[in-house]
Tab-separated table of C-alpha atoms in Angstrom:
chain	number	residue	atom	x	y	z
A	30	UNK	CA	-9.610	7.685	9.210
A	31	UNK	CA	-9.194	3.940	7.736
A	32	UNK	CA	-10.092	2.433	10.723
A	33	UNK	CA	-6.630	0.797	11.329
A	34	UNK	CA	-4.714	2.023	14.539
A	35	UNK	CA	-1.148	1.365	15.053
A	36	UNK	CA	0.929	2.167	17.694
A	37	UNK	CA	3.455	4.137	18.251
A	38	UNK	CA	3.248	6.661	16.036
A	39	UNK	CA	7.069	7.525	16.433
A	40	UNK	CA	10.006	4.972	18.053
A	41	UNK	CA	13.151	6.094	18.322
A	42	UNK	CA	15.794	3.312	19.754
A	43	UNK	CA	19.387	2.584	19.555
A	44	UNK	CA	21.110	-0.214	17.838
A	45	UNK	CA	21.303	-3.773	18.809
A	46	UNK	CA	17.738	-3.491	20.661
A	47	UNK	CA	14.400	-4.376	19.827
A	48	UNK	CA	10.975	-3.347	19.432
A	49	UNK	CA	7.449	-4.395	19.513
A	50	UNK	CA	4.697	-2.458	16.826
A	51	UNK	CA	1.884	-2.752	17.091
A	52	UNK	CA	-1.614	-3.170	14.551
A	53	UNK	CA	-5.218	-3.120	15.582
A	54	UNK	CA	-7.426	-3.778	11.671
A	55	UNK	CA	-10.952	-2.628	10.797
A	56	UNK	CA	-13.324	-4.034	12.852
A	57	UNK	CA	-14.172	-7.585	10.521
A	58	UNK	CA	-11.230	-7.413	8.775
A	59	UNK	CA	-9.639	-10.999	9.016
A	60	UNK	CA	-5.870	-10.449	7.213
A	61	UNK	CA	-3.642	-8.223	8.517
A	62	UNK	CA	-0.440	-6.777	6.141
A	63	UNK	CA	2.677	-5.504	7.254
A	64	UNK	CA	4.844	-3.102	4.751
A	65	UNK	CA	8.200	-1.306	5.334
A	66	UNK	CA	8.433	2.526	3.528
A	67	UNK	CA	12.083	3.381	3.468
A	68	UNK	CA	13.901	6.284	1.308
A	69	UNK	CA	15.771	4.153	-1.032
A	70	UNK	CA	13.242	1.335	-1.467
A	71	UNK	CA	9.941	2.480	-1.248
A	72	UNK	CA	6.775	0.569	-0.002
A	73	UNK	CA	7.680	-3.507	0.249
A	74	UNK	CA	5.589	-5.865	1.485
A	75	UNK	CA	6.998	-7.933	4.701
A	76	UNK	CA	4.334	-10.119	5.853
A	77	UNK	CA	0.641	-11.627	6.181
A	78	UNK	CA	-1.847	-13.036	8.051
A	79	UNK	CA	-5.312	-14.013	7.835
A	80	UNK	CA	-7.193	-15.218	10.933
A	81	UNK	CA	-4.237	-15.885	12.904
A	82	UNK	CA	-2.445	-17.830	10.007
A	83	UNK	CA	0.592	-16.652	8.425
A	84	UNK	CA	-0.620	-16.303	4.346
A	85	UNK	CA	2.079	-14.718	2.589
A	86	UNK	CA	5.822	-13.706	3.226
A	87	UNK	CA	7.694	-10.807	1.513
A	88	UNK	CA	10.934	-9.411	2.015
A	89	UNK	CA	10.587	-10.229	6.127
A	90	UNK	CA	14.671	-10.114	7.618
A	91	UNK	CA	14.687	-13.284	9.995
A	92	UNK	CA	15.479	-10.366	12.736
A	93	UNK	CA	12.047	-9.752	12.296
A	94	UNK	CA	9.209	-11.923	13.240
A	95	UNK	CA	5.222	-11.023	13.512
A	96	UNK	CA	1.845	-12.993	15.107
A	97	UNK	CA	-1.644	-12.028	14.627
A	98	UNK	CA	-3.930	-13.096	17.853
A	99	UNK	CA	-7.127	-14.418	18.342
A	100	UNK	CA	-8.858	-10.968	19.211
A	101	UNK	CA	-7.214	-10.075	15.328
A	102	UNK	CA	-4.690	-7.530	16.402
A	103	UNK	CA	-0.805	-7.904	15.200
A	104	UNK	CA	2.521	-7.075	16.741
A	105	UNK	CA	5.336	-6.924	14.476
A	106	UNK	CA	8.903	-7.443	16.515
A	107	UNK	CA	12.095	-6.134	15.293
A	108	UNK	CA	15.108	-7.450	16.932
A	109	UNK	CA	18.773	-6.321	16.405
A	110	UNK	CA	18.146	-3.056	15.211
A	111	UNK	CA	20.365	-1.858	12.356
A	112	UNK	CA	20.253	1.563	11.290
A	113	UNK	CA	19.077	0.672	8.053
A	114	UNK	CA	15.676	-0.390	10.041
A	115	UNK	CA	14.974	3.357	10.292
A	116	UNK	CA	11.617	3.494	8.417
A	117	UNK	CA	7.834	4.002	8.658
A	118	UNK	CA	6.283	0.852	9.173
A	119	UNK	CA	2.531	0.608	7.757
A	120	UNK	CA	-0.113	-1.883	8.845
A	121	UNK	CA	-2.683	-2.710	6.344
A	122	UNK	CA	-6.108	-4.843	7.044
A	123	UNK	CA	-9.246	-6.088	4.732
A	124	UNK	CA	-11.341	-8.361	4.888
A	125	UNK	CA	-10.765	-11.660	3.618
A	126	UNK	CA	-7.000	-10.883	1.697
A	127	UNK	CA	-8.380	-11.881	-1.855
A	128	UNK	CA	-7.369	-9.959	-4.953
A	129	UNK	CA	-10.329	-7.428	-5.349
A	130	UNK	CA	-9.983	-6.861	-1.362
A	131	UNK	CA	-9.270	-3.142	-0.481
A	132	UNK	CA	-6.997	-2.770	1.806
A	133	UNK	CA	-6.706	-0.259	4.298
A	134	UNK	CA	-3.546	1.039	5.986
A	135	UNK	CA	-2.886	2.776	9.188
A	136	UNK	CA	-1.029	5.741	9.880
A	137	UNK	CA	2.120	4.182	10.139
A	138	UNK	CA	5.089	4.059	12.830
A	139	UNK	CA	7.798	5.802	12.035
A	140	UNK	CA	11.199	3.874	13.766
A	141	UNK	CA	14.396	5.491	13.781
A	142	UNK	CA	17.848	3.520	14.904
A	143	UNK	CA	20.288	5.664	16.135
B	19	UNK	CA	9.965	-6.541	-9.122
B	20	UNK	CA	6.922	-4.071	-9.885
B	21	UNK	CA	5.322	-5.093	-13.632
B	22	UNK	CA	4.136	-1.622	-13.879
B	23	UNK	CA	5.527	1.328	-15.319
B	24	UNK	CA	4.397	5.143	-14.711
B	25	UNK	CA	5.957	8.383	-14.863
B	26	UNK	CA	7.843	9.679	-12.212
B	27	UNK	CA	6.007	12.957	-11.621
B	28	UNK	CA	3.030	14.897	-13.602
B	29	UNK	CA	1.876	18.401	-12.843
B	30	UNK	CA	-2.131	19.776	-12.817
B	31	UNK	CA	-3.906	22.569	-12.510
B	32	UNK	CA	-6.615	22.913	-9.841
B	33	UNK	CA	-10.218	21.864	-10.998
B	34	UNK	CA	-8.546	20.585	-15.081
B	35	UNK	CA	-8.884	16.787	-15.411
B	36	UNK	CA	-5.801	14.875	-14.687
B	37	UNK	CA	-5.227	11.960	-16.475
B	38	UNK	CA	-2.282	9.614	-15.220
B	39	UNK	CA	-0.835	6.771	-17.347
B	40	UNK	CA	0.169	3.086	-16.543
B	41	UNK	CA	1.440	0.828	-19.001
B	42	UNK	CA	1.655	-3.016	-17.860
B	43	UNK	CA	2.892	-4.551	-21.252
B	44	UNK	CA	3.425	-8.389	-19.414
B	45	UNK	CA	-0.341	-8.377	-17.501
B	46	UNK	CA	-1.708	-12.145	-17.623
B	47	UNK	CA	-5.597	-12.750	-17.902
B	48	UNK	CA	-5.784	-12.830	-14.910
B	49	UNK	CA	-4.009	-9.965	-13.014
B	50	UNK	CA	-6.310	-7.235	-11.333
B	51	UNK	CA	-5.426	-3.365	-11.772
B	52	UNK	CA	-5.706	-1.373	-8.616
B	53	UNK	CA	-4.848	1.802	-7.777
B	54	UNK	CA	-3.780	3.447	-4.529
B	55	UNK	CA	-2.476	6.601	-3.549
B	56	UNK	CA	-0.664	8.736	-0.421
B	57	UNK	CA	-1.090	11.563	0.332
B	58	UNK	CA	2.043	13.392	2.268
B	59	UNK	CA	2.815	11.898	5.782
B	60	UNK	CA	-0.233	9.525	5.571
B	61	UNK	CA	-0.641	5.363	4.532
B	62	UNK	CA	-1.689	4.158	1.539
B	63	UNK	CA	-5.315	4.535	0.185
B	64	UNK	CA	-7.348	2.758	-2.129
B	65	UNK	CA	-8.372	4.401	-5.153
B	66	UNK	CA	-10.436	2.136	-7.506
B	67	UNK	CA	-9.655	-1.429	-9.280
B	68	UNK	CA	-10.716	-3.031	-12.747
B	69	UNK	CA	-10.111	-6.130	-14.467
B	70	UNK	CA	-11.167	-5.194	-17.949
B	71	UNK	CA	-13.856	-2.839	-18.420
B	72	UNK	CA	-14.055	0.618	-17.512
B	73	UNK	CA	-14.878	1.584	-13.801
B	74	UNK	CA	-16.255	4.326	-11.572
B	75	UNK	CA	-16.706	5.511	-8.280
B	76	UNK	CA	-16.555	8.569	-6.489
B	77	UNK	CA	-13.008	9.392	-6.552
B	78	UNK	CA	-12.000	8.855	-10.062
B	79	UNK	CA	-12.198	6.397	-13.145
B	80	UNK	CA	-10.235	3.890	-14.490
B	81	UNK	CA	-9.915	3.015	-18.084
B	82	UNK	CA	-8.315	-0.372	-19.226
B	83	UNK	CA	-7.131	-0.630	-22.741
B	84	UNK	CA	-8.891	-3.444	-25.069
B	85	UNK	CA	-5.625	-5.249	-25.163
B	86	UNK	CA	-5.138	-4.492	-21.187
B	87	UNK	CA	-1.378	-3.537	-22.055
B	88	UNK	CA	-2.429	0.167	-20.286
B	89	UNK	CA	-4.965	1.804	-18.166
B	90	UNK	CA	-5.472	5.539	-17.133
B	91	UNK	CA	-6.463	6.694	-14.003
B	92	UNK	CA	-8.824	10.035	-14.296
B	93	UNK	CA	-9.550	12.242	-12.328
B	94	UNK	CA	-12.323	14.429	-13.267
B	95	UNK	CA	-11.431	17.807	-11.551
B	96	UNK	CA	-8.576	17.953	-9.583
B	97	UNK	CA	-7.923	19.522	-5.692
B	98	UNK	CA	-5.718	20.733	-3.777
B	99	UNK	CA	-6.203	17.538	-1.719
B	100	UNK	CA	-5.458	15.156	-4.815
B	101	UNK	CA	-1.124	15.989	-4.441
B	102	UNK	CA	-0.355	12.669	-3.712
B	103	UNK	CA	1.992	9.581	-5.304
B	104	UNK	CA	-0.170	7.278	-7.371
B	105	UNK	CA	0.416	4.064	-8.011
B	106	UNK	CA	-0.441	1.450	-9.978
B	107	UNK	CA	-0.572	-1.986	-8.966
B	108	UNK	CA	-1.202	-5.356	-10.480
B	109	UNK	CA	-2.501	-7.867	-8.377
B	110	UNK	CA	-2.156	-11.823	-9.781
B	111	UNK	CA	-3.353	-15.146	-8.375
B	112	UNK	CA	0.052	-16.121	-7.737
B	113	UNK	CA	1.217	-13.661	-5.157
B	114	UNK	CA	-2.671	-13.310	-4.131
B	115	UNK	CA	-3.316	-10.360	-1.623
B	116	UNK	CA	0.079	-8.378	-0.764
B	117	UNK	CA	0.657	-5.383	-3.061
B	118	UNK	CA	3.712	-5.053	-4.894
B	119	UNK	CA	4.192	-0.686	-5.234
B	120	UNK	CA	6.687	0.385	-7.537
B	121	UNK	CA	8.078	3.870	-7.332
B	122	UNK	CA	4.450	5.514	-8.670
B	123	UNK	CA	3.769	8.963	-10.037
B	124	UNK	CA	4.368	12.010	-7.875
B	125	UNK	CA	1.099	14.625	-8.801
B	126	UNK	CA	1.480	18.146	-7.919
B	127	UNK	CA	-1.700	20.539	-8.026
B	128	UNK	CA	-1.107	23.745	-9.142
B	129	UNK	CA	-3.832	26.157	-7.500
């Protein structure tokens, strides 16, 4: 157990609609990391924040948009579903985002666009 | 686009050493190595990290190449519980804290 907690653990929604997911990090942990797992391109980075502050951007679609709030938790929102969405979704946290920083995912949310 | 390359798949017995390559010809001097690995139908988890010497902990050991062109994760005696993708991850002050996986080595345990 990491310590991360993410919820769902399974969506499954229909085209066009959207979705909330959800990311609560390590107790401490100040940046919050959101990656995408799909079949055909593996684990990419979409987005992070540290302490409420958006740090770094990866390969985020502008359907999808995330926040981290003051109690530290994220929600990552996914609008306009496409059935290429259909992924697991992985939350990551640590403590202060630097480059020796371990980082330590959640179990992931698996979202599948029918 | 990943800077590290690693086989595809390697194959162990239980309890022999395992000893999984990772070449990273273009490092700069300042690039960390990390590893992480996942284990079937879980996240991502850390492994260990060096920048040039050697390192150990309880899960495995890490050794970085003089020239840091290539490290080796070890693991001393493998389980059962080690089947997992490995991969190998280079972490530079210009992207700062997001990994960047590549495709990673697929280990299978042979009991």
């Amino acid at each position: 157990d990491s310590g991360v907690t993410q919820t769902p653990k399974h969506l499954i929604t229909a085209t066009g609609q959207r979705v909330t997911l959800r990311c609560s990090p390590r107790s401490g942990d100040l940046s919050v990391y959101w990656y995408q797992q799909s079949l055909d391109q593996g684990l990419q980075f979409l987005i992070q924040y540290y302490n409420g502050e958006e740090r770094a951007k990866g390969n985020i679609l502008e359907r999808f948009s995330a926040q981290q709030f003051p109690d530290l938790h994220s929600e990552l929102n996914l609008s306009s579903l496409e059935l290429g969405d259909s992924a697991l979704y992985f939350c990551a946290s640590s403590v202060d985002g630097g480059l020796t920083d371990t980082q330590y995912f959640g179990p992931g949310t698996r979202l599948t666009v029918l | 686009d990943a800077k590290t390359t690693q086989p595809n798949s390697m194959e162990s017995n239980e309890e022999e050493p395992v000893h999984l390559p990772c070449n990273h010809s273009t490092i700069s001097g300042t690039d960390y190595i990390h590893w992480y690995r996942q284990l079937p139908s879980q996240g991502p988890e850390y492994v260990i990290h060096g920048l040039t010497s050697n390192v150990n902990n309880r899960m495995a050991s890490l050794a970085i190449a003089e020239d840091r062109k290539s490290s080796t994760l070890i693991l001393h005696r493998a389980t059962l519980r080690d089947a997992a993708v490995y991969y190998c991850i280079l972490r530079d002050s210009d992207l700062g804290g997001p990994l960047v996986f590549g495709k990673g080595t697929r280990l299978s345990v042979i009991a």
